[in-house]
mmCIF file of C-alpha atoms in Angstrom:
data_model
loop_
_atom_site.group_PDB
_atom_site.id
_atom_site.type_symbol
_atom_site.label_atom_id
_atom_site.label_comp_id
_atom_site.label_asym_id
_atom_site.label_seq_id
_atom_site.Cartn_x
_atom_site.Cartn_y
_atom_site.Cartn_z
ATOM 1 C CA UNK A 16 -177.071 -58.610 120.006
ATOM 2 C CA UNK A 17 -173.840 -59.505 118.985
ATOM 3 C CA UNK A 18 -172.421 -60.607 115.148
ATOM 4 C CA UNK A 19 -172.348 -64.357 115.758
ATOM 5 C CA UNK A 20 -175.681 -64.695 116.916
ATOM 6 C CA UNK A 21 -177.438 -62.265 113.743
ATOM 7 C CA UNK A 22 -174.929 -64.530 111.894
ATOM 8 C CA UNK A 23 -176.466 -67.564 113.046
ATOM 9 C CA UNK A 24 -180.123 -66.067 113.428
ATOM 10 C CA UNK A 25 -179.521 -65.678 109.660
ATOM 11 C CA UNK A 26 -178.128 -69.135 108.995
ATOM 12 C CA UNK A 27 -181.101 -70.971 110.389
ATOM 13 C CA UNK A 28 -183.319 -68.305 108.664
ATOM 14 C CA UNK A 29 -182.444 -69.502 105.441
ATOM 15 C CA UNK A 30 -181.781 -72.888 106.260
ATOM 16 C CA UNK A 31 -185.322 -73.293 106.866
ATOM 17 C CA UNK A 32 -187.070 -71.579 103.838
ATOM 18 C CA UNK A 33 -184.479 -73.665 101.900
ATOM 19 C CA UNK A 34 -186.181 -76.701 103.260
ATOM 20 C CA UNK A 35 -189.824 -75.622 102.891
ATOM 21 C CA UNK A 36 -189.574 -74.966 99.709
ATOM 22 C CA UNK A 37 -188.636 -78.531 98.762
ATOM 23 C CA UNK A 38 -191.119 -80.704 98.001
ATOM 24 C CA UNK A 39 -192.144 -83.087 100.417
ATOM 25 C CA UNK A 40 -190.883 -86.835 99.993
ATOM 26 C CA UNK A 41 -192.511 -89.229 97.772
ATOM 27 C CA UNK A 42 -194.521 -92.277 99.397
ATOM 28 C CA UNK A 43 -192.474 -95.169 100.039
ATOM 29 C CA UNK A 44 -193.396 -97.491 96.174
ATOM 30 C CA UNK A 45 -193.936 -101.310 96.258
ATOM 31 C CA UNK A 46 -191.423 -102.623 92.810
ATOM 32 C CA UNK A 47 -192.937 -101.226 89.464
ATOM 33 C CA UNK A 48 -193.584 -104.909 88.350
ATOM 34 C CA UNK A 49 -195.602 -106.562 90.861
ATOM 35 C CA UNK A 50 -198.664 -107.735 89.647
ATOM 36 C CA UNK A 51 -202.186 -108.802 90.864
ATOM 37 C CA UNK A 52 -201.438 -111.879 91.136
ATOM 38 C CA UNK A 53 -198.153 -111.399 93.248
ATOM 39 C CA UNK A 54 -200.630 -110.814 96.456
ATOM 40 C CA UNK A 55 -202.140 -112.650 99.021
ATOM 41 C CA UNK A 56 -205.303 -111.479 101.017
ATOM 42 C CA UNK A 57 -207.913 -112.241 102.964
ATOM 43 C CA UNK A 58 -211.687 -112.858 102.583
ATOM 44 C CA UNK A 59 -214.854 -113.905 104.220
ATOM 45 C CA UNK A 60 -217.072 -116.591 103.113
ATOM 46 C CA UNK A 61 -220.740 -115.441 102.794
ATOM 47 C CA UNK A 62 -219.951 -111.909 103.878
ATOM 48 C CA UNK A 63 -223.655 -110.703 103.732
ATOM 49 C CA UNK A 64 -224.743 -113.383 106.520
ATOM 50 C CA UNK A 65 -226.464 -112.162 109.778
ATOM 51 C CA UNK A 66 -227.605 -114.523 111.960
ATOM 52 C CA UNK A 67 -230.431 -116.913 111.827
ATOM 53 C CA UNK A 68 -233.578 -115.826 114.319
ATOM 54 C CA UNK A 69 -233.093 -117.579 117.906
ATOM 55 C CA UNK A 70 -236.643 -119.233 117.413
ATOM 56 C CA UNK A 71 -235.586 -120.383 114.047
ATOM 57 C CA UNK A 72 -232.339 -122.008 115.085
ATOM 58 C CA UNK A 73 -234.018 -123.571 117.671
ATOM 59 C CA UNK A 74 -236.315 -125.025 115.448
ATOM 60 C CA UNK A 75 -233.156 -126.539 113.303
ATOM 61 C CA UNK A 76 -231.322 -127.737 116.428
ATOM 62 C CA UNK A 77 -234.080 -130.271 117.296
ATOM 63 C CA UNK A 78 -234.566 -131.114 113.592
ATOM 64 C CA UNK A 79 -231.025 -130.779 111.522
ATOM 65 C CA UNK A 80 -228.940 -130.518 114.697
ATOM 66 C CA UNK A 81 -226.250 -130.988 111.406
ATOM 67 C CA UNK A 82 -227.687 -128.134 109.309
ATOM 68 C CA UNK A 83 -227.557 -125.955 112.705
ATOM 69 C CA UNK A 84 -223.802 -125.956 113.651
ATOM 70 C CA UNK A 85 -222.932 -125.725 109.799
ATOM 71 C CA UNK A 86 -225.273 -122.167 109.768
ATOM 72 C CA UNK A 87 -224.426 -120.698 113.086
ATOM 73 C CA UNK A 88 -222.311 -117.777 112.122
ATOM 74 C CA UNK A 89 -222.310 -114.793 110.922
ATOM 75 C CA UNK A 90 -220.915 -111.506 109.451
ATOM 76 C CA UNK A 91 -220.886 -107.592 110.171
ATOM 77 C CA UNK A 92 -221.808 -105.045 107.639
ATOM 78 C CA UNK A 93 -219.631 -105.206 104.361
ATOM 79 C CA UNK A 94 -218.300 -101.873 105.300
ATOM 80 C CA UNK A 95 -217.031 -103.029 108.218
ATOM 81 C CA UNK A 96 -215.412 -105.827 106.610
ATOM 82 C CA UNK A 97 -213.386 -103.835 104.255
ATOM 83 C CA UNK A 98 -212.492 -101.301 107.128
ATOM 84 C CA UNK A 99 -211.086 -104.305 109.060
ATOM 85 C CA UNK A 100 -208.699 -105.722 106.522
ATOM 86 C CA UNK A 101 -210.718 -108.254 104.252
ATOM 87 C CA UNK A 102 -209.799 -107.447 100.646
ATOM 88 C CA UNK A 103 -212.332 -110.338 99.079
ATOM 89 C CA UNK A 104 -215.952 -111.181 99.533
ATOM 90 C CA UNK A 105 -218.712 -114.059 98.800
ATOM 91 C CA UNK A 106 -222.274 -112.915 97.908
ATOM 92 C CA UNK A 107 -225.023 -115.494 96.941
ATOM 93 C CA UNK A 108 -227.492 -113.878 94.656
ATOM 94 C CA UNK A 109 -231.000 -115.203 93.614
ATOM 95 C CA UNK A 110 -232.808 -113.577 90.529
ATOM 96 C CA UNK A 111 -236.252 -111.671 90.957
ATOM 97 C CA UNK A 112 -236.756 -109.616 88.103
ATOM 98 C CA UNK A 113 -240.487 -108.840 89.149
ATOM 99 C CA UNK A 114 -239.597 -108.352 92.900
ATOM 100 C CA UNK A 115 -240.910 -109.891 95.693
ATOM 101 C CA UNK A 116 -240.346 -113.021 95.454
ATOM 102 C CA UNK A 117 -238.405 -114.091 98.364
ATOM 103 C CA UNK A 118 -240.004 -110.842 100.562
ATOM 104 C CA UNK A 119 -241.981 -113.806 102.982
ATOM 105 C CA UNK A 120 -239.923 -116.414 103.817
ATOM 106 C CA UNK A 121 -241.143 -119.296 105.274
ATOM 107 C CA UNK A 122 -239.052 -119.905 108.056
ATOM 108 C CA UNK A 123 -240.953 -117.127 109.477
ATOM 109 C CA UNK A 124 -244.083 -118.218 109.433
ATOM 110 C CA UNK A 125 -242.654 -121.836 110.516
ATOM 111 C CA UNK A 126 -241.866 -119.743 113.715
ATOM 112 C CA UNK A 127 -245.516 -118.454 113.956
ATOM 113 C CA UNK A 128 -246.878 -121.825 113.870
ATOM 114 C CA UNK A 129 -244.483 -123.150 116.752
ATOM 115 C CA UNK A 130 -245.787 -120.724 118.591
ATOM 116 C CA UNK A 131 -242.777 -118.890 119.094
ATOM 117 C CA UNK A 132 -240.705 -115.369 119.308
ATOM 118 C CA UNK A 133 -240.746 -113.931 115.724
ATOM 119 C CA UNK A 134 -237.533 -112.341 116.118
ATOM 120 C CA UNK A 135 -236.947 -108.614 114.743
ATOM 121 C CA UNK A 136 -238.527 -107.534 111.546
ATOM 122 C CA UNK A 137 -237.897 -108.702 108.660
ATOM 123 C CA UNK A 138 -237.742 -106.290 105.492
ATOM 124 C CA UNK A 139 -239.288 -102.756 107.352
ATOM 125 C CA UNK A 140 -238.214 -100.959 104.086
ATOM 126 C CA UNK A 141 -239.328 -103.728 101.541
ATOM 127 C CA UNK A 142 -236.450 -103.743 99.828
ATOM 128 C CA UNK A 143 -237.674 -107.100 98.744
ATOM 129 C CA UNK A 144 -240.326 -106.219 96.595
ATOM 130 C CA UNK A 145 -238.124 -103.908 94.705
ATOM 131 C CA UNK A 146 -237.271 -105.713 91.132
ATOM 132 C CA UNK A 147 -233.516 -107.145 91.067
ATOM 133 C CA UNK A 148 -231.348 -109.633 92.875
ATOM 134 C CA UNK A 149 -231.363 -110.710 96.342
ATOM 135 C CA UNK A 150 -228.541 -111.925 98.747
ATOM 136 C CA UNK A 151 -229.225 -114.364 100.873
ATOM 137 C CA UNK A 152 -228.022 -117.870 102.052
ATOM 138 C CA UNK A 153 -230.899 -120.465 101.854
ATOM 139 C CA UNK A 154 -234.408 -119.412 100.810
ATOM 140 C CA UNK A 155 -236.924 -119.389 103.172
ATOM 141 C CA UNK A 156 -234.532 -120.777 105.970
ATOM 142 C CA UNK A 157 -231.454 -118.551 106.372
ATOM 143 C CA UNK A 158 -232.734 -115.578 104.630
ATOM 144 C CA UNK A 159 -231.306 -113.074 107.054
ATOM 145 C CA UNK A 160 -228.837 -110.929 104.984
ATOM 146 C CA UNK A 161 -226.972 -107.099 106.241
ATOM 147 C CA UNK A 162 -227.531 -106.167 102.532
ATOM 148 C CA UNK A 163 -230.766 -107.643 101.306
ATOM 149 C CA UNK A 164 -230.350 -106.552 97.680
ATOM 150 C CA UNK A 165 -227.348 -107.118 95.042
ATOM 151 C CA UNK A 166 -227.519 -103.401 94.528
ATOM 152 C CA UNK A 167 -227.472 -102.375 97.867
ATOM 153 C CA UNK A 168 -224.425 -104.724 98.593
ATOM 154 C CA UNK A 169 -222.602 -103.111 95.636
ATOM 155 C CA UNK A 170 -223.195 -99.479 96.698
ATOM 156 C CA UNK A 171 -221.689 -100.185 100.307
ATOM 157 C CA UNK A 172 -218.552 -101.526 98.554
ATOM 158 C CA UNK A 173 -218.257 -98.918 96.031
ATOM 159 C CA UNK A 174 -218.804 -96.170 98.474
ATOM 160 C CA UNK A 175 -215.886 -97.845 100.631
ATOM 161 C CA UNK A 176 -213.593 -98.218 97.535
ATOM 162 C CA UNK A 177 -214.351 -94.828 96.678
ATOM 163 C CA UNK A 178 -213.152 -93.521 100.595
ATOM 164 C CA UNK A 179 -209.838 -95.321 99.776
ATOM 165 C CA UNK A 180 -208.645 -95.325 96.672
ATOM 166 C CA UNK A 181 -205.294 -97.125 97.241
ATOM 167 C CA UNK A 182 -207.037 -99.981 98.405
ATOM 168 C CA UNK A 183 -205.547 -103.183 97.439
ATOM 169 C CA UNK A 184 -207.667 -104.648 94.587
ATOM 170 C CA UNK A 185 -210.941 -106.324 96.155
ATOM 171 C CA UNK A 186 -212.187 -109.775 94.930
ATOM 172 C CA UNK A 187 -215.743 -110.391 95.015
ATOM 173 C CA UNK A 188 -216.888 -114.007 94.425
ATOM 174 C CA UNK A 189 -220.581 -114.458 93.378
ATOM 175 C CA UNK A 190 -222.828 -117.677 93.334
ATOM 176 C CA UNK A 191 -225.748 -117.359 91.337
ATOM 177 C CA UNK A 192 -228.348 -119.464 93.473
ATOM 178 C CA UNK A 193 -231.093 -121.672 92.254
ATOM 179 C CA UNK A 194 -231.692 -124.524 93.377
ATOM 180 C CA UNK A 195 -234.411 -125.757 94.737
ATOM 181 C CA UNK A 196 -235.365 -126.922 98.234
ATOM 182 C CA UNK A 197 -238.336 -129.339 97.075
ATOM 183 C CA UNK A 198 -240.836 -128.931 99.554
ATOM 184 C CA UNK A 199 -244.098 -127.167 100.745
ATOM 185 C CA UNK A 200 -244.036 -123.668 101.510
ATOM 186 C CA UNK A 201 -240.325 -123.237 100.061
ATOM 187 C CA UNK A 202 -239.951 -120.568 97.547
ATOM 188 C CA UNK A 203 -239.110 -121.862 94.293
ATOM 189 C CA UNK A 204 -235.896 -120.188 92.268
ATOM 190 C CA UNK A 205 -235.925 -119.071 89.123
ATOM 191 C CA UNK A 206 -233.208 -120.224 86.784
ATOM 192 C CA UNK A 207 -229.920 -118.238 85.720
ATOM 193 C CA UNK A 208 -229.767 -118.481 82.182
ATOM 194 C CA UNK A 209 -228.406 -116.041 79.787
ATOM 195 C CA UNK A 210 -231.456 -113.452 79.906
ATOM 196 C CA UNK A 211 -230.235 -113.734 83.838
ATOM 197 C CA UNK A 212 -226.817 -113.527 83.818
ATOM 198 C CA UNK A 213 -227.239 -110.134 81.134
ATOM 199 C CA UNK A 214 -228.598 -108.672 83.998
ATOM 200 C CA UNK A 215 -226.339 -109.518 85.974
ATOM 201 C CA UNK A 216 -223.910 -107.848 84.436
ATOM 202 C CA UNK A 217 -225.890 -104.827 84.482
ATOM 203 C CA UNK A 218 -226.573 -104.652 87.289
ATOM 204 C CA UNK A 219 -222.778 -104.969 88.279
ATOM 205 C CA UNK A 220 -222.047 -101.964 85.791
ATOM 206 C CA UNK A 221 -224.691 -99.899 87.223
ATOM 207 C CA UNK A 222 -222.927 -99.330 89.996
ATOM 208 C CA UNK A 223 -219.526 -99.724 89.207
ATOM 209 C CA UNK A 224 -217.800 -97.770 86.453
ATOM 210 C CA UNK A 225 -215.929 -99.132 83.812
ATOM 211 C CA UNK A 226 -212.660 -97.850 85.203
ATOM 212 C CA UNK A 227 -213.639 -99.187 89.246
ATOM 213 C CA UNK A 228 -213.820 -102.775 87.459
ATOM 214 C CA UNK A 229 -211.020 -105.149 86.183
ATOM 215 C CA UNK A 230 -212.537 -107.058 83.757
ATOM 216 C CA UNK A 231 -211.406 -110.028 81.265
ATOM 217 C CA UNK A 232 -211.197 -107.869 78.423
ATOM 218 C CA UNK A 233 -209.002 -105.721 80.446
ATOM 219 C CA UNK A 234 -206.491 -108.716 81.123
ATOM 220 C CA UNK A 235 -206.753 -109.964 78.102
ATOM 221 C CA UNK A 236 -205.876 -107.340 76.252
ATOM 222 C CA UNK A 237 -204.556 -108.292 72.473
ATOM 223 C CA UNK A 238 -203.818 -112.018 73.759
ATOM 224 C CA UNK A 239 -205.979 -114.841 71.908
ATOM 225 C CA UNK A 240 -207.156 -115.981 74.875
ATOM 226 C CA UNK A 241 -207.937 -114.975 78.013
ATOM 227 C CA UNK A 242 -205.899 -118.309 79.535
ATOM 228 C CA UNK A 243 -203.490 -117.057 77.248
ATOM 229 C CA UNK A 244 -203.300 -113.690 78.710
ATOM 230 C CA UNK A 245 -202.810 -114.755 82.455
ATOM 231 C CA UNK A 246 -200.194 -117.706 81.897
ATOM 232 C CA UNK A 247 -197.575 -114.983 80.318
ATOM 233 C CA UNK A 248 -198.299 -112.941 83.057
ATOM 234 C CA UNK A 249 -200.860 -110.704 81.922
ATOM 235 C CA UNK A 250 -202.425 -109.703 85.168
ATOM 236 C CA UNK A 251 -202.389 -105.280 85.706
ATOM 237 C CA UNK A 252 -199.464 -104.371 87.923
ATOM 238 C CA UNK A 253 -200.677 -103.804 91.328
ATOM 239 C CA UNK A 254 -200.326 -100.026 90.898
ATOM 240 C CA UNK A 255 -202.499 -99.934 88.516
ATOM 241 C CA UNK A 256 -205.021 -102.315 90.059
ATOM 242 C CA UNK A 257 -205.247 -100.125 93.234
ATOM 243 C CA UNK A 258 -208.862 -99.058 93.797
ATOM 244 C CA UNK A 259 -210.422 -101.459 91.681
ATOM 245 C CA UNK A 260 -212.768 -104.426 91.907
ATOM 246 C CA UNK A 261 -212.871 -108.355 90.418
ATOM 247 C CA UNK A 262 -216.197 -110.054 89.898
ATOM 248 C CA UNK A 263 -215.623 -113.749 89.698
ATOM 249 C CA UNK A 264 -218.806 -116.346 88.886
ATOM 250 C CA UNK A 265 -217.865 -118.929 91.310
ATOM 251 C CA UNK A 266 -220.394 -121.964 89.233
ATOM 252 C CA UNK A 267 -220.002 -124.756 86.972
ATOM 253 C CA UNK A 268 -221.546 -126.739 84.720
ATOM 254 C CA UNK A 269 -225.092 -125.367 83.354
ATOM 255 C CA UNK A 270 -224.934 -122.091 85.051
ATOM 256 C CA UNK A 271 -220.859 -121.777 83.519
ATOM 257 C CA UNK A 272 -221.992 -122.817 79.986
ATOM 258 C CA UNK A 273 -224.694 -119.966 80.023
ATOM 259 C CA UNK A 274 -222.713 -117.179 80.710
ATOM 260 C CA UNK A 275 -219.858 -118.046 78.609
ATOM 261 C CA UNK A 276 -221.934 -118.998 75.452
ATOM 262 C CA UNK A 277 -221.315 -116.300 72.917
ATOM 263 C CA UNK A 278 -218.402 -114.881 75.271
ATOM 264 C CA UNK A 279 -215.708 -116.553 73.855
ATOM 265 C CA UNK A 280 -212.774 -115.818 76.526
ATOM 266 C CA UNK A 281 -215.915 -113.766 78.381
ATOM 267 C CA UNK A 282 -215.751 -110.901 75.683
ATOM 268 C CA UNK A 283 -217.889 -108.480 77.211
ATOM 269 C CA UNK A 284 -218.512 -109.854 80.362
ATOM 270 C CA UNK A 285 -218.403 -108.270 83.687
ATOM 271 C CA UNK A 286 -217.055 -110.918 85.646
ATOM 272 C CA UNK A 287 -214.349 -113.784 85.454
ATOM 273 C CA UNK A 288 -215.550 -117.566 85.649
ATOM 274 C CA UNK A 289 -214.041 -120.618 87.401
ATOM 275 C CA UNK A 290 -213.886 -122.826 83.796
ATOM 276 C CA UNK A 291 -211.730 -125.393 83.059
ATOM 277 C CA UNK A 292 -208.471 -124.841 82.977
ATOM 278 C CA UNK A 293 -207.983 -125.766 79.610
ATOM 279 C CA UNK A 294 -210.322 -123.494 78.532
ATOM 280 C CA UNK A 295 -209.944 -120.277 76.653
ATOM 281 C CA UNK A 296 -212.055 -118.604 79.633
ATOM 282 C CA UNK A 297 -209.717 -120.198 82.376
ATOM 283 C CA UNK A 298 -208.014 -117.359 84.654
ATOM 284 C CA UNK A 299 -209.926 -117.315 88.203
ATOM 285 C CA UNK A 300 -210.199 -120.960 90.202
ATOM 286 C CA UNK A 301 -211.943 -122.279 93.133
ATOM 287 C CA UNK A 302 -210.153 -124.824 95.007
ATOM 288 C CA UNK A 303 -211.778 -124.980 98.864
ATOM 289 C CA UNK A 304 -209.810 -127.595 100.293
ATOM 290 C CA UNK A 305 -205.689 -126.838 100.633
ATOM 291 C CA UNK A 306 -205.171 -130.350 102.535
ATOM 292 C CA UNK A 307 -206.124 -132.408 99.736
ATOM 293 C CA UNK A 308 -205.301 -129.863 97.212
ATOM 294 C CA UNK A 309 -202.597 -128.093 97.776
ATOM 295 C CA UNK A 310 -199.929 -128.935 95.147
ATOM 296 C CA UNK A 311 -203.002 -128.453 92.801
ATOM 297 C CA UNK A 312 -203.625 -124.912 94.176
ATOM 298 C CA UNK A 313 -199.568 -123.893 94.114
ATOM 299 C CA UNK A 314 -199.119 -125.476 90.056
ATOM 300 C CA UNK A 315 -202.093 -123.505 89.278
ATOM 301 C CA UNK A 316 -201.081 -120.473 90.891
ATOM 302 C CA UNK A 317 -197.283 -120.927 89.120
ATOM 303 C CA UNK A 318 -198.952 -121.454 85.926
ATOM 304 C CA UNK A 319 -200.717 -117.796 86.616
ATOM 305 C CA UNK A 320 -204.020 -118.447 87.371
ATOM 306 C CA UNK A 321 -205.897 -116.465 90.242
ATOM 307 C CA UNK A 322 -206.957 -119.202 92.540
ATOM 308 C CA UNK A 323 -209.282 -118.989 96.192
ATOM 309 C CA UNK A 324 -209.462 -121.779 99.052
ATOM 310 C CA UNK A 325 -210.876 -121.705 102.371
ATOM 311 C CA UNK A 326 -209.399 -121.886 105.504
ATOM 312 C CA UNK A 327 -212.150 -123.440 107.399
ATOM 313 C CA UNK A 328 -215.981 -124.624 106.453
ATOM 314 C CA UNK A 329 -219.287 -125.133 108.177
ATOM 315 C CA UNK A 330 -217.934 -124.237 111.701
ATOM 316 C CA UNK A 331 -215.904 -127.217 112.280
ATOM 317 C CA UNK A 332 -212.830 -125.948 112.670
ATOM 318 C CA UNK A 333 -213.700 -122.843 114.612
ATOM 319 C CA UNK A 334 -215.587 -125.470 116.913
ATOM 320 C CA UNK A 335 -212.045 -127.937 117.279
ATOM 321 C CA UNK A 336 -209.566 -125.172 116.966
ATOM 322 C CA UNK A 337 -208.087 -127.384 114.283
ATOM 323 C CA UNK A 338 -205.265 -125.233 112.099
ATOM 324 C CA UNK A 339 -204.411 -127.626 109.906
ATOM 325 C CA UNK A 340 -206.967 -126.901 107.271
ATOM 326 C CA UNK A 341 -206.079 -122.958 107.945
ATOM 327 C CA UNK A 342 -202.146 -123.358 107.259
ATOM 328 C CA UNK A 343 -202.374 -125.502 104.342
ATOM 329 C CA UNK A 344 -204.317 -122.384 102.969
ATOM 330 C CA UNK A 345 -201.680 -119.668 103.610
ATOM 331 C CA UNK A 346 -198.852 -122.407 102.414
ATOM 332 C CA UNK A 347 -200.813 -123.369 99.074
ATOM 333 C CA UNK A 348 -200.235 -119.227 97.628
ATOM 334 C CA UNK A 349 -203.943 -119.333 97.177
ATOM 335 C CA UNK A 350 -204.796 -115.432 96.332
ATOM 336 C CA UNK A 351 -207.593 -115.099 98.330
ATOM 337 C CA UNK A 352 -208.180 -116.959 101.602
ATOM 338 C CA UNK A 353 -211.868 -117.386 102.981
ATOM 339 C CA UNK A 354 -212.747 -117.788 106.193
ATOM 340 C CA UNK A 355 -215.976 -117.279 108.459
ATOM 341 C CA UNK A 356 -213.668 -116.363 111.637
ATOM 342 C CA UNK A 357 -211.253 -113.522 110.705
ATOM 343 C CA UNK A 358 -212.204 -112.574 114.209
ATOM 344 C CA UNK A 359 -212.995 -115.562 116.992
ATOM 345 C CA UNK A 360 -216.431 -116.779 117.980
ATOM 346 C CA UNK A 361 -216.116 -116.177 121.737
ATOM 347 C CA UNK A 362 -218.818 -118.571 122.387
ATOM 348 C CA UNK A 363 -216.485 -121.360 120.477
ATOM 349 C CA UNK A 364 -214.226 -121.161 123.050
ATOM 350 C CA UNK A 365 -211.606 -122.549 120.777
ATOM 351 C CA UNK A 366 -210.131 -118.905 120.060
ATOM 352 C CA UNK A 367 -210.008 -119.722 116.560
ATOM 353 C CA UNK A 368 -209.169 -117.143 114.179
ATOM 354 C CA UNK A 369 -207.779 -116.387 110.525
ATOM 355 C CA UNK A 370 -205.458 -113.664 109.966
ATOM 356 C CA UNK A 371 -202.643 -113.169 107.498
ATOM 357 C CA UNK A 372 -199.159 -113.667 108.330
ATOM 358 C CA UNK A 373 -198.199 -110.205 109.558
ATOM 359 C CA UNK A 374 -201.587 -108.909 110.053
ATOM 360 C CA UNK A 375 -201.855 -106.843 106.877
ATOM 361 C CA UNK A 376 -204.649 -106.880 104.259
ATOM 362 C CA UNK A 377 -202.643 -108.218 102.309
ATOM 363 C CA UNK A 378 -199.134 -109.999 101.899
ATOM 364 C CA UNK A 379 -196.337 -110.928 99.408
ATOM 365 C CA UNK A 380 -197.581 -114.225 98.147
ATOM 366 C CA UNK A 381 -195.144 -117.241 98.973
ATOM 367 C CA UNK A 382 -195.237 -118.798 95.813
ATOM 368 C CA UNK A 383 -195.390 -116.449 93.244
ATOM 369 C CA UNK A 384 -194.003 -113.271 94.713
ATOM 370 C CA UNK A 385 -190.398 -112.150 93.846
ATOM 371 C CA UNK A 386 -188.113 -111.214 96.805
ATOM 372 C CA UNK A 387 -188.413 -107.585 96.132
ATOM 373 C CA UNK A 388 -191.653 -107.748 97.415
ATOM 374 C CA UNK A 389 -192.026 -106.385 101.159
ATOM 375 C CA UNK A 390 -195.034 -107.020 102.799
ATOM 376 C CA UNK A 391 -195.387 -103.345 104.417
ATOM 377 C CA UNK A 392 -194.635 -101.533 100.911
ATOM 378 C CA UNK A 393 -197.555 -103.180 99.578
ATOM 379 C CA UNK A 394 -200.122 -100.881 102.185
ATOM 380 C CA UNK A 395 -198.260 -97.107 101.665
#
């Protein structure tokens, strides 16, 4: 072996311990100051939803032919969701502190009486008899749910959050059901009041840990109000919100009024509340139709507020293949977008689908976001 190549064996020698012991590069960093509310993702409406029995719908076709388009859809697994891209979802809950309650619905036993197919099983672990909320859609009619209990639903979400921890922030919207369908055989609902929404709560904290949740007492921090807090920009910075989840009570009136009374600003709460926006509680607003609504949605969204819409409702525009409805939602910088067809219904036909701009699970949000902000940074 001559000099030159020991002198070069040598060269690359060290040339290459040099190099490993460097340490490696840091990840790629979306800017230090976006925020929360700089984002835009995507959500489904009524994520727990599994279809309604065959028998059942055909029962609905030849009575609510109406009722039955508006219900014919529905969702995977949560999981799956979340593994797919959607970074906010819809669960309706109905209280049953004694259990049991909604564990027989009646559309099943309309079904028997027809004289037809009774579908799968409903319930095979009785889950429903277990004390605590239920998810479902309508009782007694659409009552088929993939996680049957509040709890459950929150345990497949926190285990998800917990597999990825640099998930963007997920947004979960709840309505608290309880109204009442009026007629024989129907369950009736029990009422959310405050003894109702306290548990609630709990139940929300006994699954999620106080640092897994952003709260309002998080955002508002030393501000007056919580209004106060997200008009001068008080939202975490999105590095700091990584891995965390957003209750918001998605109800009005009555139902509102109970959960903030002796909350002022929701002090203590678990979960953010559509009030008015003059309100000291004002931070989170639902706004489902863009069309009509949109320079609503984009002065509320300037003015800081967190704000959903929905891209398309009760199957109509999945059945038309109308995109109207769908664009005016991405254009309004609405955070969260719902949808019930972030993949198509083949059976449509229409091919209609809702999926960000750029296919992310999340984007730079046209209205509020600075020009810093890349799209791809925001998923490294």
């Amino acid at each position: 072996m001559n000099t030159r190549t020991v002198l070069v064996g040598l060269f690359l020698s060290l040339a290459v311990g040099s190099l490993l012991l460097l340490p490696p590069p840091a990840p790629a960093q979306s800017p230090p100051s976006l925020r929360l509310n700089d984002l835009q993702v995507l959500g489904s409406h009524n994520s727990y939803k599994a279809a309604i029995d065959s028998s059942l719908m055909q029962i609905l076709r030849q009575r609510r032919p109406e009722t039955a388009r508006a219900l014919d859809y529905a969702h995977p697994p949560l999981q799956e969701q979340l593994q797919f891209g959607l970074r906010s979802l819809e669960l309706d809950v109905y209280y049953d502190p004694n259990g049991g309650r909604y564990a027989d619905p009646y559309g099943r036993t309309l079904v028997k009486k027809q004289g037809l197919p009774p579908g799968a099983p409903y319930d095979p672990n009785e889950r429903m008899d277990t004390m605590g909320f239920k998810v479902l859609h309508v009782q007694g009619l659409d009552f088929r749910s993939n996680c049957l209990t509040f709890q459950r639903c929150l345990r497949e979400v926190q285990i998800w959050s917990t597999a990825h921890p640099r998930h963007v922030s997920i947004i979960i919207t709840l309505n608290a059901k309880d109204d009442s369908i009026g007629r024989p055989g129907f369950t009736e609902p029990l009422p959310f009041d405050s003894t109702a929404f306290a548990a609630l709560d709990a139940e929300i904290r006994s699954v999620f840990s106080a640092d897994e949740l952003i709260t309002p007492d998080d955002v508002r921090g030393t501000a007056p109000t919580l209004r106060a807090a997200v008009r001068n920009e008080q939202w975490p910075l999105l590095s700091e919100a990584r891995g965390h989840v957003l209750f918001v009570l998605d109800e009005t009136g009555r139902k509102l009024e109970a959960y903030r009374k002796g909350h002022p600003s929701l002090q203590g709460r678990a979960m953010f509340a559509d009030a008015p926006e003059d309100s000291p509680e004002a931070a989170f607003h639902i706004v489902n139709e863009p069309i009509e609504h949109g320079d609503q949605i984009r002065r509320l969204v300037r003015e800081g507020y967190l704000v959903r819409t929905r891209a398309d409702a009760n199957t109509v525009e999945a059945r038309t293949g109308n995109i109207r409805r769908r664009e005016a939602a991405f254009a309004s910088g609405a955070h969260v977008i719902s949808t019930d067809y972030y993949r198509p219904d083949p059976e449509l036909g229409t091919g209609y689908k809702v999926s960000l701009p750029g296919g992310k699970p999340a984007r730079c949000n046209p209205v509020t976001a600075p020009p810093e902000c890349q799209t791809d940074d925001l998923h490294k």
